[in-house]
Structures are given as structure tokens and as C-alpha cells.
PDB file of C-alpha atoms in Angstrom:
ATOM      1  CA  LYS A   1     386.064 124.471 137.795  1.00 88.00           C
ATOM      2  CA  ARG A   2     386.409 121.271 139.873  1.00 94.00           C
ATOM      3  CA  GLY A   3     387.297 119.190 136.807  1.00 95.00           C
ATOM      4  CA  GLU A   4     384.310 116.876 137.339  1.00 96.00           C
ATOM      5  CA  ALA A   5     381.702 115.757 134.834  1.00 96.00           C
ATOM      6  CA  LEU A   6     378.324 117.501 135.109  1.00 96.00           C
ATOM      7  CA  PRO A   7     375.357 115.087 135.332  1.00 95.00           C
ATOM      8  CA  VAL A   8     372.638 115.968 132.813  1.00 96.00           C
ATOM      9  CA  SER A   9     369.109 114.721 132.087  1.00 95.00           C
ATOM     10  CA  VAL A  10     367.145 115.912 129.064  1.00 95.00           C
ATOM     11  CA  PHE A  11     363.347 115.693 129.221  1.00 93.00           C
ATOM     12  CA  LEU A  12     361.340 115.533 125.980  1.00 95.00           C
ATOM     13  CA  GLY A  13     357.581 115.936 125.909  1.00 93.00           C
ATOM     14  CA  GLY A  14     355.254 115.472 128.835  1.00 91.00           C
ATOM     15  CA  PRO A  15     352.543 117.888 129.958  1.00 90.00           C
ATOM     16  CA  PRO A  16     352.203 120.954 127.693  1.00 90.00           C
ATOM     17  CA  ALA A  17     352.895 123.118 130.760  1.00 91.00           C
ATOM     18  CA  LEU A  18     356.326 121.483 131.072  1.00 91.00           C
ATOM     19  CA  ILE A  19     357.174 122.258 127.434  1.00 87.00           C
ATOM     20  CA  ALA A  20     356.090 125.872 127.896  1.00 88.00           C
ATOM     21  CA  SER A  21     358.013 126.226 131.166  1.00 89.00           C
ATOM     22  CA  ALA A  22     361.219 124.989 129.532  1.00 87.00           C
ATOM     23  CA  ILE A  23     361.425 128.103 127.322  1.00 83.00           C
ATOM     24  CA  ALA A  24     359.853 130.583 129.749  1.00 83.00           C
ATOM     25  CA  PRO A  25     361.981 133.667 130.611  1.00 77.00           C
ATOM     26  CA  VAL A  26     361.650 133.117 134.357  1.00 77.00           C
ATOM     27  CA  PRO A  27     364.196 134.337 136.951  1.00 72.00           C
ATOM     28  CA  GLU A  28     367.123 131.971 137.406  1.00 72.00           C
ATOM     29  CA  HIS A  29     366.145 131.010 140.954  1.00 78.00           C
ATOM     30  CA  LEU A  30     362.660 129.830 139.880  1.00 80.00           C
ATOM     31  CA  PRO A  31     362.874 126.188 138.678  1.00 86.00           C
ATOM     32  CA  GLU A  32     361.017 125.356 135.458  1.00 86.00           C
ATOM     33  CA  LEU A  33     359.571 122.248 137.134  1.00 87.00           C
ATOM     34  CA  LEU A  34     357.986 124.486 139.776  1.00 90.00           C
ATOM     35  CA  LEU A  35     356.587 126.803 137.105  1.00 89.00           C
ATOM     36  CA  ALA A  36     355.007 123.816 135.343  1.00 91.00           C
ATOM     37  CA  SER A  37     353.253 122.914 138.605  1.00 92.00           C
ATOM     38  CA  LEU A  38     352.024 126.497 139.015  1.00 90.00           C
ATOM     39  CA  ILE A  39     350.612 126.516 135.464  1.00 89.00           C
ATOM     40  CA  THR A  40     348.766 123.205 135.854  1.00 91.00           C
ATOM     41  CA  GLY A  41     347.586 124.010 139.380  1.00 93.00           C
ATOM     42  CA  SER A  42     348.886 120.756 140.852  1.00 94.00           C
ATOM     43  CA  LYS A  43     352.184 119.155 141.765  1.00 93.00           C
ATOM     44  CA  LEU A  44     354.074 117.775 138.765  1.00 92.00           C
ATOM     45  CA  PRO A  45     354.470 113.988 139.185  1.00 94.00           C
ATOM     46  CA  VAL A  46     358.160 113.004 139.276  1.00 93.00           C
ATOM     47  CA  VAL A  47     360.013 109.707 139.763  1.00 95.00           C
ATOM     48  CA  GLN A  48     363.596 108.912 140.682  1.00 93.00           C
ATOM     49  CA  ASP A  49     365.869 107.727 137.863  1.00 91.00           C
ATOM     50  CA  PRO A  50     367.328 104.469 139.335  1.00 90.00           C
ATOM     51  CA  TYR A  51     370.485 104.854 137.210  1.00 90.00           C
ATOM     52  CA  GLY A  52     370.937 108.607 137.627  1.00 81.00           C
ATOM     53  CA  ILE A  53     370.883 111.341 140.269  1.00 86.00           C
ATOM     54  CA  HIS A  54     367.929 113.336 138.914  1.00 92.00           C
ATOM     55  CA  ARG A  55     364.234 113.011 139.507  1.00 92.00           C
ATOM     56  CA  ILE A  56     362.409 112.988 136.188  1.00 91.00           C
ATOM     57  CA  PRO A  57     358.877 114.046 135.163  1.00 93.00           C
ATOM     58  CA  ALA A  58     356.805 110.866 135.228  1.00 94.00           C
ATOM     59  CA  ASN A  59     354.869 111.781 132.068  1.00 93.00           C
ATOM     60  CA  ALA A  60     357.837 112.729 129.883  1.00 94.00           C
ATOM     61  CA  GLU A  61     357.934 110.969 126.500  1.00 96.00           C
ATOM     62  CA  PHE A  62     361.730 110.524 126.524  1.00 97.00           C
ATOM     63  CA  VAL A  63     364.440 111.045 129.142  1.00 96.00           C
ATOM     64  CA  ILE A  64     368.052 111.069 127.958  1.00 96.00           C
ATOM     65  CA  SER A  65     370.575 110.857 130.800  1.00 96.00           C
ATOM     66  CA  GLY A  66     374.345 111.100 130.933  1.00 96.00           C
ATOM     67  CA  SER A  67     377.045 113.643 131.653  1.00 96.00           C
ATOM     68  CA  VAL A  68     379.031 116.527 130.178  1.00 97.00           C
ATOM     69  CA  ALA A  69     382.788 116.125 130.601  1.00 96.00           C
ATOM     70  CA  PRO A  70     384.820 119.179 131.683  1.00 95.00           C
ATOM     71  CA  HIS A  71     386.773 121.133 129.075  1.00 93.00           C
ATOM     72  CA  THR A  72     385.660 118.935 126.151  1.00 95.00           C
ATOM     73  CA  ARG A  73     384.327 120.794 123.102  1.00 96.00           C
ATOM     74  CA  ARG A  74     383.311 119.771 119.578  1.00 97.00           C
ATOM     75  CA  PRO A  75     382.018 121.772 116.602  1.00 96.00           C
ATOM     76  CA  GLU A  76     378.226 122.065 116.376  1.00 93.00           C
ATOM     77  CA  GLY A  77     376.028 123.482 113.620  1.00 88.00           C
ATOM     78  CA  PRO A  78     375.066 125.084 111.407  1.00 89.00           C
ATOM     79  CA  PHE A  79     371.399 124.762 112.377  1.00 83.00           C
ATOM     80  CA  GLY A  80     368.317 126.555 111.115  1.00 76.00           C
ATOM     81  CA  ASP A  81     366.914 128.888 113.750  1.00 72.00           C
ATOM     82  CA  HIS A  82     363.741 130.874 114.410  1.00 67.00           C
ATOM     83  CA  TYR A  83     365.435 134.057 113.179  1.00 67.00           C
ATOM     84  CA  GLY A  84     365.005 132.601 109.676  1.00 66.00           C
ATOM     85  CA  TYR A  85     368.619 131.819 108.807  1.00 72.00           C
ATOM     86  CA  TYR A  86     371.309 129.267 109.668  1.00 80.00           C
ATOM     87  CA  SER A  87     373.630 129.638 112.648  1.00 81.00           C
ATOM     88  CA  TRP A  88     377.400 129.402 112.311  1.00 85.00           C
ATOM     89  CA  THR A  89     379.487 126.461 113.508  1.00 90.00           C
ATOM     90  CA  HIS A  90     380.908 126.845 117.036  1.00 91.00           C
ATOM     91  CA  ASP A  91     382.521 124.616 119.650  1.00 94.00           C
ATOM     92  CA  PHE A  92     380.142 123.513 122.409  1.00 94.00           C
ATOM     93  CA  PRO A  93     380.218 121.050 125.352  1.00 96.00           C
ATOM     94  CA  VAL A  94     379.693 117.344 124.545  1.00 97.00           C
ATOM     95  CA  PHE A  95     376.830 115.333 126.076  1.00 97.00           C
ATOM     96  CA  ASP A  96     377.806 111.693 126.685  1.00 97.00           C
ATOM     97  CA  VAL A  97     374.633 109.579 126.955  1.00 97.00           C
ATOM     98  CA  SER A  98     374.618 106.679 129.396  1.00 95.00           C
ATOM     99  CA  HIS A  99     370.963 105.571 129.202  1.00 95.00           C
ATOM    100  CA  MET A 100     367.531 106.595 127.931  1.00 95.00           C
ATOM    101  CA  TRP A 101     363.953 106.045 129.091  1.00 95.00           C
ATOM    102  CA  HIS A 102     360.803 106.332 126.992  1.00 96.00           C
ATOM    103  CA  ARG A 103     357.089 105.737 127.301  1.00 94.00           C
ATOM    104  CA  LYS A 104     355.407 102.953 125.373  1.00 94.00           C
ATOM    105  CA  ASP A 105     354.517 104.298 121.897  1.00 95.00           C
ATOM    106  CA  ALA A 106     356.363 107.506 122.784  1.00 96.00           C
ATOM    107  CA  ILE A 107     355.799 110.659 120.722  1.00 95.00           C
ATOM    108  CA  TYR A 108     358.876 112.710 119.868  1.00 94.00           C
ATOM    109  CA  PRO A 109     357.951 116.397 120.290  1.00 91.00           C
ATOM    110  CA  ALA A 110     359.228 118.814 117.671  1.00 88.00           C
ATOM    111  CA  THR A 111     358.309 122.295 116.485  1.00 81.00           C
ATOM    112  CA  ILE A 112     358.534 124.131 113.189  1.00 79.00           C
ATOM    113  CA  VAL A 113     360.634 127.289 113.328  1.00 75.00           C
ATOM    114  CA  GLY A 114     361.618 129.873 110.739  1.00 72.00           C
ATOM    115  CA  LYS A 115     360.509 133.293 109.658  1.00 76.00           C
ATOM    116  CA  PRO A 116     357.371 134.281 111.633  1.00 79.00           C
ATOM    117  CA  ARG A 117     354.737 133.153 112.033  1.00 84.00           C
ATOM    118  CA  GLN A 118     355.589 129.562 112.939  1.00 83.00           C
ATOM    119  CA  GLU A 119     354.821 127.442 115.998  1.00 83.00           C
ATOM    120  CA  ASP A 120     357.473 129.129 118.155  1.00 81.00           C
ATOM    121  CA  TYR A 121     355.702 132.451 117.565  1.00 84.00           C
ATOM    122  CA  TYR A 122     352.565 131.234 119.337  1.00 87.00           C
ATOM    123  CA  LEU A 123     354.501 129.524 122.145  1.00 85.00           C
ATOM    124  CA  GLY A 124     356.357 132.739 122.898  1.00 84.00           C
ATOM    125  CA  ASP A 125     353.222 134.848 122.623  1.00 87.00           C
ATOM    126  CA  PHE A 126     351.406 132.572 125.102  1.00 87.00           C
ATOM    127  CA  LEU A 127     354.275 132.731 127.585  1.00 86.00           C
ATOM    128  CA  GLN A 128     354.424 136.514 127.438  1.00 86.00           C
ATOM    129  CA  ARG A 129     350.742 136.836 128.245  1.00 87.00           C
ATOM    130  CA  LEU A 130     351.111 134.260 131.017  1.00 84.00           C
ATOM    131  CA  LEU A 131     354.129 135.867 132.687  1.00 82.00           C
ATOM    132  CA  SER A 132     353.565 139.589 132.009  1.00 83.00           C
ATOM    133  CA  PRO A 133     351.859 140.193 135.412  1.00 84.00           C
ATOM    134  CA  ALA A 134     355.083 139.043 137.114  1.00 81.00           C
ATOM    135  CA  PHE A 135     357.352 141.694 135.568  1.00 84.00           C
ATOM    136  CA  PRO A 136     356.056 144.610 137.717  1.00 86.00           C
ATOM    137  CA  LEU A 137     356.527 142.412 140.801  1.00 84.00           C
ATOM    138  CA  ALA A 138     360.168 141.707 139.953  1.00 83.00           C
ATOM    139  CA  MET A 139     360.869 145.240 138.665  1.00 89.00           C
ATOM    140  CA  PRO A 140     358.707 147.813 140.527  1.00 89.00           C
ATOM    141  CA  GLY A 141     359.404 150.622 138.046  1.00 93.00           C
ATOM    142  CA  VAL A 142     357.997 148.557 135.155  1.00 95.00           C
ATOM    143  CA  LYS A 143     354.249 148.816 134.535  1.00 95.00           C
ATOM    144  CA  ASP A 144     354.171 146.660 131.390  1.00 94.00           C
ATOM    145  CA  LEU A 145     356.719 144.799 129.254  1.00 94.00           C
ATOM    146  CA  TRP A 146     356.531 143.169 125.835  1.00 94.00           C
ATOM    147  CA  THR A 147     358.931 141.539 123.383  1.00 92.00           C
ATOM    148  CA  TYR A 148     358.131 141.106 119.710  1.00 91.00           C
ATOM    149  CA  ALA A 149     357.890 137.641 118.169  1.00 87.00           C
ATOM    150  CA  GLU A 150     358.418 139.066 114.671  1.00 86.00           C
ATOM    151  CA  THR A 151     362.017 139.835 115.710  1.00 85.00           C
ATOM    152  CA  GLY A 152     362.673 136.520 117.443  1.00 80.00           C
ATOM    153  CA  PHE A 153     361.717 138.044 120.837  1.00 83.00           C
ATOM    154  CA  HIS A 154     365.250 138.941 122.033  1.00 83.00           C
ATOM    155  CA  ALA A 155     365.915 141.508 119.315  1.00 89.00           C
ATOM    156  CA  LEU A 156     363.220 144.048 120.254  1.00 94.00           C
ATOM    157  CA  ALA A 157     361.463 144.805 123.539  1.00 95.00           C
ATOM    158  CA  ALA A 158     359.344 147.653 124.874  1.00 97.00           C
ATOM    159  CA  ALA A 159     358.277 148.786 128.321  1.00 97.00           C
ATOM    160  CA  VAL A 160     355.841 151.182 129.941  1.00 97.00           C
ATOM    161  CA  VAL A 161     357.649 152.541 132.990  1.00 97.00           C
ATOM    162  CA  ARG A 162     357.179 154.932 135.862  1.00 95.00           C
ATOM    163  CA  GLU A 163     358.675 158.429 135.445  1.00 93.00           C
ATOM    164  CA  SER A 164     358.190 160.032 138.855  1.00 92.00           C
ATOM    165  CA  TYR A 165     361.464 161.970 138.603  1.00 93.00           C
ATOM    166  CA  SER A 166     363.579 163.113 135.658  1.00 92.00           C
ATOM    167  CA  ARG A 167     365.307 160.250 133.770  1.00 93.00           C
ATOM    168  CA  GLU A 168     363.873 157.557 136.014  1.00 95.00           C
ATOM    169  CA  ALA A 169     362.890 155.779 132.784  1.00 96.00           C
ATOM    170  CA  LEU A 170     366.559 155.324 131.904  1.00 95.00           C
ATOM    171  CA  THR A 171     367.282 153.827 135.320  1.00 95.00           C
ATOM    172  CA  THR A 172     364.447 151.345 134.799  1.00 96.00           C
ATOM    173  CA  ALA A 173     365.751 150.522 131.313  1.00 96.00           C
ATOM    174  CA  PHE A 174     369.075 149.493 132.871  1.00 95.00           C
ATOM    175  CA  ARG A 175     367.159 147.318 135.321  1.00 93.00           C
ATOM    176  CA  ILE A 176     365.347 145.565 132.461  1.00 93.00           C
ATOM    177  CA  LEU A 177     368.617 144.905 130.607  1.00 93.00           C
ATOM    178  CA  GLY A 178     370.003 143.280 133.760  1.00 89.00           C
ATOM    179  CA  GLU A 179     367.145 140.846 134.405  1.00 85.00           C
ATOM    180  CA  GLY A 180     367.492 137.155 133.432  1.00 80.00           C
ATOM    181  CA  GLN A 181     366.904 136.422 129.753  1.00 82.00           C
ATOM    182  CA  LEU A 182     366.012 140.083 129.225  1.00 87.00           C
ATOM    183  CA  THR A 183     369.776 140.721 129.308  1.00 88.00           C
ATOM    184  CA  LEU A 184     369.760 139.392 125.731  1.00 87.00           C
ATOM    185  CA  THR A 185     367.510 142.240 124.544  1.00 92.00           C
ATOM    186  CA  LYS A 186     369.118 144.043 121.613  1.00 93.00           C
ATOM    187  CA  PHE A 187     366.887 147.132 121.272  1.00 96.00           C
ATOM    188  CA  LEU A 188     364.671 148.442 124.089  1.00 97.00           C
ATOM    189  CA  MET A 189     362.017 151.132 123.619  1.00 98.00           C
ATOM    190  CA  VAL A 190     360.697 152.842 126.763  1.00 98.00           C
ATOM    191  CA  THR A 191     357.757 155.173 127.386  1.00 98.00           C
ATOM    192  CA  ASP A 192     355.777 156.395 130.384  1.00 97.00           C
ATOM    193  CA  GLN A 193     352.515 156.626 128.435  1.00 97.00           C
ATOM    194  CA  PRO A 194     349.829 153.963 129.090  1.00 96.00           C
ATOM    195  CA  LEU A 195     349.223 151.891 125.943  1.00 96.00           C
ATOM    196  CA  ASP A 196     348.962 148.339 124.611  1.00 95.00           C
ATOM    197  CA  LEU A 197     352.562 147.427 123.814  1.00 95.00           C
ATOM    198  CA  ALA A 198     351.442 144.592 121.537  1.00 92.00           C
ATOM    199  CA  GLN A 199     350.340 147.303 119.064  1.00 96.00           C
ATOM    200  CA  PHE A 200     353.814 148.221 117.871  1.00 96.00           C
ATOM    201  CA  ASP A 201     352.721 150.993 115.495  1.00 97.00           C
ATOM    202  CA  ARG A 202     351.010 152.804 118.379  1.00 97.00           C
ATOM    203  CA  LEU A 203     354.105 152.378 120.563  1.00 98.00           C
ATOM    204  CA  LEU A 204     356.390 153.736 117.845  1.00 98.00           C
ATOM    205  CA  GLU A 205     354.190 156.797 117.334  1.00 98.00           C
ATOM    206  CA  THR A 206     354.119 157.455 121.091  1.00 98.00           C
ATOM    207  CA  VAL A 207     357.913 157.252 121.362  1.00 98.00           C
ATOM    208  CA  LEU A 208     358.607 159.310 118.214  1.00 98.00           C
ATOM    209  CA  GLU A 209     356.347 162.118 119.460  1.00 98.00           C
ATOM    210  CA  ARG A 210     358.560 162.452 122.563  1.00 98.00           C
ATOM    211  CA  PHE A 211     361.982 161.268 121.384  1.00 96.00           C
ATOM    212  CA  ARG A 212     364.957 163.674 121.257  1.00 96.00           C
ATOM    213  CA  PRO A 213     367.842 161.874 119.517  1.00 93.00           C
ATOM    214  CA  GLU A 214     370.518 163.984 121.218  1.00 95.00           C
ATOM    215  CA  THR A 215     369.366 162.943 124.709  1.00 95.00           C
ATOM    216  CA  ASP A 216     367.139 159.867 124.317  1.00 97.00           C
ATOM    217  CA  LEU A 217     369.156 157.324 122.289  1.00 97.00           C
ATOM    218  CA  TYR A 218     371.818 155.257 124.077  1.00 97.00           C
ATOM    219  CA  ILE A 219     374.049 152.714 122.312  1.00 96.00           C
ATOM    220  CA  PHE A 220     376.206 150.321 124.360  1.00 93.00           C
ATOM    221  CA  ASP A 221     379.021 148.457 122.642  1.00 90.00           C
ATOM    222  CA  LYS A 222     380.737 145.173 123.606  1.00 88.00           C
ATOM    223  CA  THR A 223     377.734 143.787 125.496  1.00 88.00           C
ATOM    224  CA  SER A 224     376.433 140.228 125.870  1.00 83.00           C
ATOM    225  CA  HIS A 225     374.318 138.812 123.028  1.00 82.00           C
ATOM    226  CA  ASP A 226     372.100 135.861 122.315  1.00 81.00           C
ATOM    227  CA  THR A 227     374.297 133.033 120.981  1.00 80.00           C
ATOM    228  CA  LEU A 228     372.185 132.994 117.805  1.00 77.00           C
ATOM    229  CA  ASP A 229     372.505 136.748 117.154  1.00 78.00           C
ATOM    230  CA  TYR A 230     375.180 137.246 114.509  1.00 77.00           C
ATOM    231  CA  THR A 231     375.073 141.024 114.168  1.00 77.00           C
ATOM    232  CA  GLY A 232     378.113 141.434 116.448  1.00 77.00           C
ATOM    233  CA  GLY A 233     381.765 140.915 115.652  1.00 77.00           C
ATOM    234  CA  LYS A 234     382.157 137.692 117.659  1.00 82.00           C
ATOM    235  CA  LEU A 235     380.058 135.008 119.346  1.00 83.00           C
ATOM    236  CA  ASN A 236     377.890 136.324 122.236  1.00 85.00           C
ATOM    237  CA  ARG A 237     379.163 139.903 121.778  1.00 86.00           C
ATOM    238  CA  GLY A 238     377.649 142.985 120.184  1.00 88.00           C
ATOM    239  CA  SER A 239     375.871 146.255 120.830  1.00 92.00           C
ATOM    240  CA  LYS A 240     372.550 147.190 122.430  1.00 94.00           C
ATOM    241  CA  ALA A 241     370.427 150.329 122.335  1.00 96.00           C
ATOM    242  CA  VAL A 242     367.809 152.068 124.478  1.00 98.00           C
ATOM    243  CA  MET A 243     365.340 154.556 122.986  1.00 98.00           C
ATOM    244  CA  LEU A 244     363.312 156.761 125.325  1.00 98.00           C
ATOM    245  CA  GLY A 245     360.028 158.523 124.614  1.00 97.00           C
ATOM    246  CA  VAL A 246     358.677 159.985 127.860  1.00 97.00           C
ATOM    247  CA  GLY A 247     356.916 163.138 129.017  1.00 96.00           C
ATOM    248  CA  ASP A 248     355.030 165.594 126.806  1.00 97.00           C
ATOM    249  CA  PRO A 249     355.213 165.469 122.988  1.00 98.00           C
ATOM    250  CA  VAL A 250     358.010 167.523 121.404  1.00 97.00           C
ATOM    251  CA  ARG A 251     356.803 167.269 117.789  1.00 97.00           C
ATOM    252  CA  GLU A 252     353.721 166.652 115.687  1.00 97.00           C
ATOM    253  CA  LEU A 253     354.133 163.584 113.509  1.00 98.00           C
ATOM    254  CA  PRO A 254     353.308 163.598 109.784  1.00 97.00           C
ATOM    255  CA  GLY A 255     350.814 160.971 108.660  1.00 96.00           C
ATOM    256  CA  ASP A 256     350.900 161.283 104.858  1.00 97.00           C
ATOM    257  CA  TYR A 257     353.954 161.542 102.626  1.00 96.00           C
ATOM    258  CA  ASP A 258     353.872 164.619 100.398  1.00 95.00           C
ATOM    259  CA  GLU A 259     357.564 165.518 100.016  1.00 95.00           C
ATOM    260  CA  GLY A 260     357.964 164.180  96.478  1.00 95.00           C
ATOM    261  CA  PRO A 261     360.286 161.555  94.930  1.00 95.00           C
ATOM    262  CA  LEU A 262     363.762 160.775  96.280  1.00 95.00           C
ATOM    263  CA  ASP A 263     366.762 160.036  94.047  1.00 95.00           C
ATOM    264  CA  GLU A 264     367.744 156.334  93.991  1.00 96.00           C
ATOM    265  CA  ILE A 265     364.597 155.392  95.955  1.00 97.00           C
ATOM    266  CA  ASP A 266     362.060 153.229  94.104  1.00 96.00           C
ATOM    267  CA  GLY A 267     359.461 152.746  96.864  1.00 96.00           C
ATOM    268  CA  ILE A 268     358.083 154.974  99.627  1.00 97.00           C
ATOM    269  CA  GLU A 269     355.478 153.791 102.133  1.00 98.00           C
ATOM    270  CA  VAL A 270     354.135 155.157 105.423  1.00 98.00           C
ATOM    271  CA  TYR A 271     354.357 152.543 108.219  1.00 98.00           C
ATOM    272  CA  CYS A 272     352.769 154.745 110.877  1.00 98.00           C
ATOM    273  CA  ARG A 273     352.740 158.418 111.794  1.00 98.00           C
ATOM    274  CA  GLY A 274     356.336 159.626 111.859  1.00 98.00           C
ATOM    275  CA  CYS A 275     357.852 156.474 110.339  1.00 98.00           C
ATOM    276  CA  LEU A 276     358.632 156.228 106.633  1.00 97.00           C
ATOM    277  CA  VAL A 277     359.842 153.026 104.943  1.00 98.00           C
ATOM    278  CA  VAL A 278     361.754 153.396 101.653  1.00 98.00           C
ATOM    279  CA  SER A 279     363.482 150.917  99.341  1.00 98.00           C
ATOM    280  CA  GLY A 280     366.416 151.168  96.966  1.00 97.00           C
ATOM    281  CA  ALA A 281     369.490 149.230  95.859  1.00 97.00           C
ATOM    282  CA  SER A 282     370.938 146.565  98.145  1.00 95.00           C
ATOM    283  CA  PHE A 283     373.802 147.361 100.505  1.00 94.00           C
ATOM    284  CA  VAL A 284     376.114 145.181  98.395  1.00 95.00           C
ATOM    285  CA  GLU A 285     375.316 147.267  95.312  1.00 97.00           C
ATOM    286  CA  GLU A 286     375.234 150.687  96.991  1.00 97.00           C
ATOM    287  CA  PRO A 287     376.872 150.676 100.458  1.00 96.00           C
ATOM    288  CA  LYS A 288     376.741 154.508 100.670  1.00 97.00           C
ATOM    289  CA  LEU A 289     373.061 154.843  99.731  1.00 97.00           C
ATOM    290  CA  ALA A 290     371.961 155.418 103.344  1.00 97.00           C
ATOM    291  CA  ASN A 291     374.413 158.312 103.709  1.00 97.00           C
ATOM    292  CA  ARG A 292     373.231 159.933 100.491  1.00 97.00           C
ATOM    293  CA  LEU A 293     369.595 159.448 101.477  1.00 97.00           C
ATOM    294  CA  LEU A 294     370.236 161.117 104.827  1.00 96.00           C
ATOM    295  CA  GLU A 295     371.840 164.132 103.130  1.00 96.00           C
ATOM    296  CA  ARG A 296     368.895 164.532 100.743  1.00 96.00           C
ATOM    297  CA  LEU A 297     366.367 164.316 103.556  1.00 96.00           C
ATOM    298  CA  GLN A 298     368.303 166.922 105.547  1.00 95.00           C
ATOM    299  CA  GLU A 299     368.517 169.266 102.546  1.00 95.00           C
ATOM    300  CA  ARG A 300     364.759 169.264 102.082  1.00 93.00           C
ATOM    301  CA  GLY A 301     364.096 169.609 105.838  1.00 95.00           C
ATOM    302  CA  THR A 302     361.983 166.448 106.055  1.00 96.00           C
ATOM    303  CA  ARG A 303     359.279 166.257 108.739  1.00 96.00           C
ATOM    304  CA  TRP A 304     359.800 162.492 109.180  1.00 97.00           C
ATOM    305  CA  PRO A 305     361.834 161.720 112.340  1.00 96.00           C
ATOM    306  CA  LEU A 306     362.371 158.053 111.430  1.00 96.00           C
ATOM    307  CA  VAL A 307     363.130 156.758 107.917  1.00 97.00           C
ATOM    308  CA  ILE A 308     363.876 153.042 107.441  1.00 97.00           C
ATOM    309  CA  LEU A 309     365.784 151.980 104.317  1.00 96.00           C
TER     310      LEU A 309
END
């Protein structure tokens, strides 16, 4: 806004706690350098960059310093990402490097990403277990929170919440979607039943037992998205959803499929109680297959509340 260049220093490597802190979904007002000190249990050694304005971690492998000029953009990408596909090309700010420091015999840190499970899967899983006790402190209505590495973390999250009055769970869901990096969550599942959220099949059964689609599914359009989520119509924009499953069960879930073959469906498998996974022609070949499948399931009065094609 002031038309001035923004000074930037990029730290590569250093203590493992520093690498973990750099990708941790901590509140904006908690510095990653402070989190690294909390993880290691001692103050992180830092030194002043004599040619820059930043203090830098003394044990970093590389430090790249410079500035980002205002209003300057250049195309970047495509890059492979942990979602398993390549990003599009977009204009981003330009980093002008003025100088670089490195340790003797420095090691350049890199990680392998792609379809799970790769190294980023285990980094994210570690951070979740490390930080999960902090979520109830920041959001009192939340008893437990988990995001799923198989989806790239941002795409799917679940929470066990307090339901001390009617629809309190929905209020807490809004709170979750407004908290730091959790604002990038695409689909949020919420229950008030105590369970291990890391066991997704158990969570899904718990929600499906209590879920009423006419009152418990909320879809919000034109919301903020992860830059690397390309399911929306434009960069950083798309839809989100909240699915509630609270209170007493409203249905008994089927566990075995015994409803016979389905036209145009060549594979039928039970994922968990209440959730059926079926396969057929691709969307390119048969874009209306989902509609026809829905009609056939309705005609036979299926007992399965969730069918994934």
C-alpha cells in the first residue's frame, strides 16, 4: 500500500523443529520461530544478518535475502503439488535476491510430495498430533479436531464439538472455518459423539447415523480456497460444506449390500456401514450417470444414505 519494497529472508534447513514450525497451522500472531523454541524446549539461536534487517536462525543451512517489489508480478508454475497433480500458471510477486548465506558443506533440504503417502504426509500427521491439544484452548466449543492427510489436509476436516444447546455444533463449525489456516477447509464434518477422529470410517458411520440431509448439510458458495485447490471457478475461490451428525441416531445403517446389481455399475463395495462405493463409466463418457444412478436407487428405496460414484 505504501509503494515500498518488502524485505524478505528465506530460511532453508536448520533444526527439524524449525522445518516443522514453518508449515504448522498456528494462529497468525504466534511466530514460527517461537514455536520452534517451544518444540525444542530451548531458545532458538539467532544471529543478525549484517547486510539485512532480519535476524536469522544460526543453524540454518541456507539463508536467501532480498526484497519483493510492490505491484510487480510474473507468471509462476505449473508445479507438482502434494494433491497429486500439477498446479496452473498464475502471476505471483517477484523475489529479488541481494545476497545469500550458507553453512560449510550445506545440505539443501527437500521433500518428496505427491499422492499419499509421501514425506509430507508424515510431517503433517506429526504436526497435528503435536498441536491438537491447542485447538480446544483457542476454540472452547471444540473438543477434538483432525484433518486428513489423504486429502491434502485442507480438503477434509472433522471435529468433535460441544452440543449443550440446539445447533451449537453449527456455531462451532463457523468458528472452525474462521480460524487461521482452517479457513481453507473445504469439507467439515462435525459430531458431538466422543471418538477417535483419525479413524475416518468410524467418524463417517457416527455422522451418517445422525445426519438429516434437509437440515444438516450446508453448502457455501464463493468462499476463499487454498491457492492449490482447483475445484472452484477461479483462483482462491470456490465452495465449502459443513455436514452435521449430532444427537441421537435417526437411522440404522446397513452393513452388507444385498440390493442386487445396478444398471451401468460394474463394481459395488461397502466402505463402512452406511457408505457404498460404486464404479461405472467416467464422467467424460457418461456425464449423466450420477443422475440416473440416483433415480434407480430412489426407485428401489435403498437403505444406503451415502453412495459414492
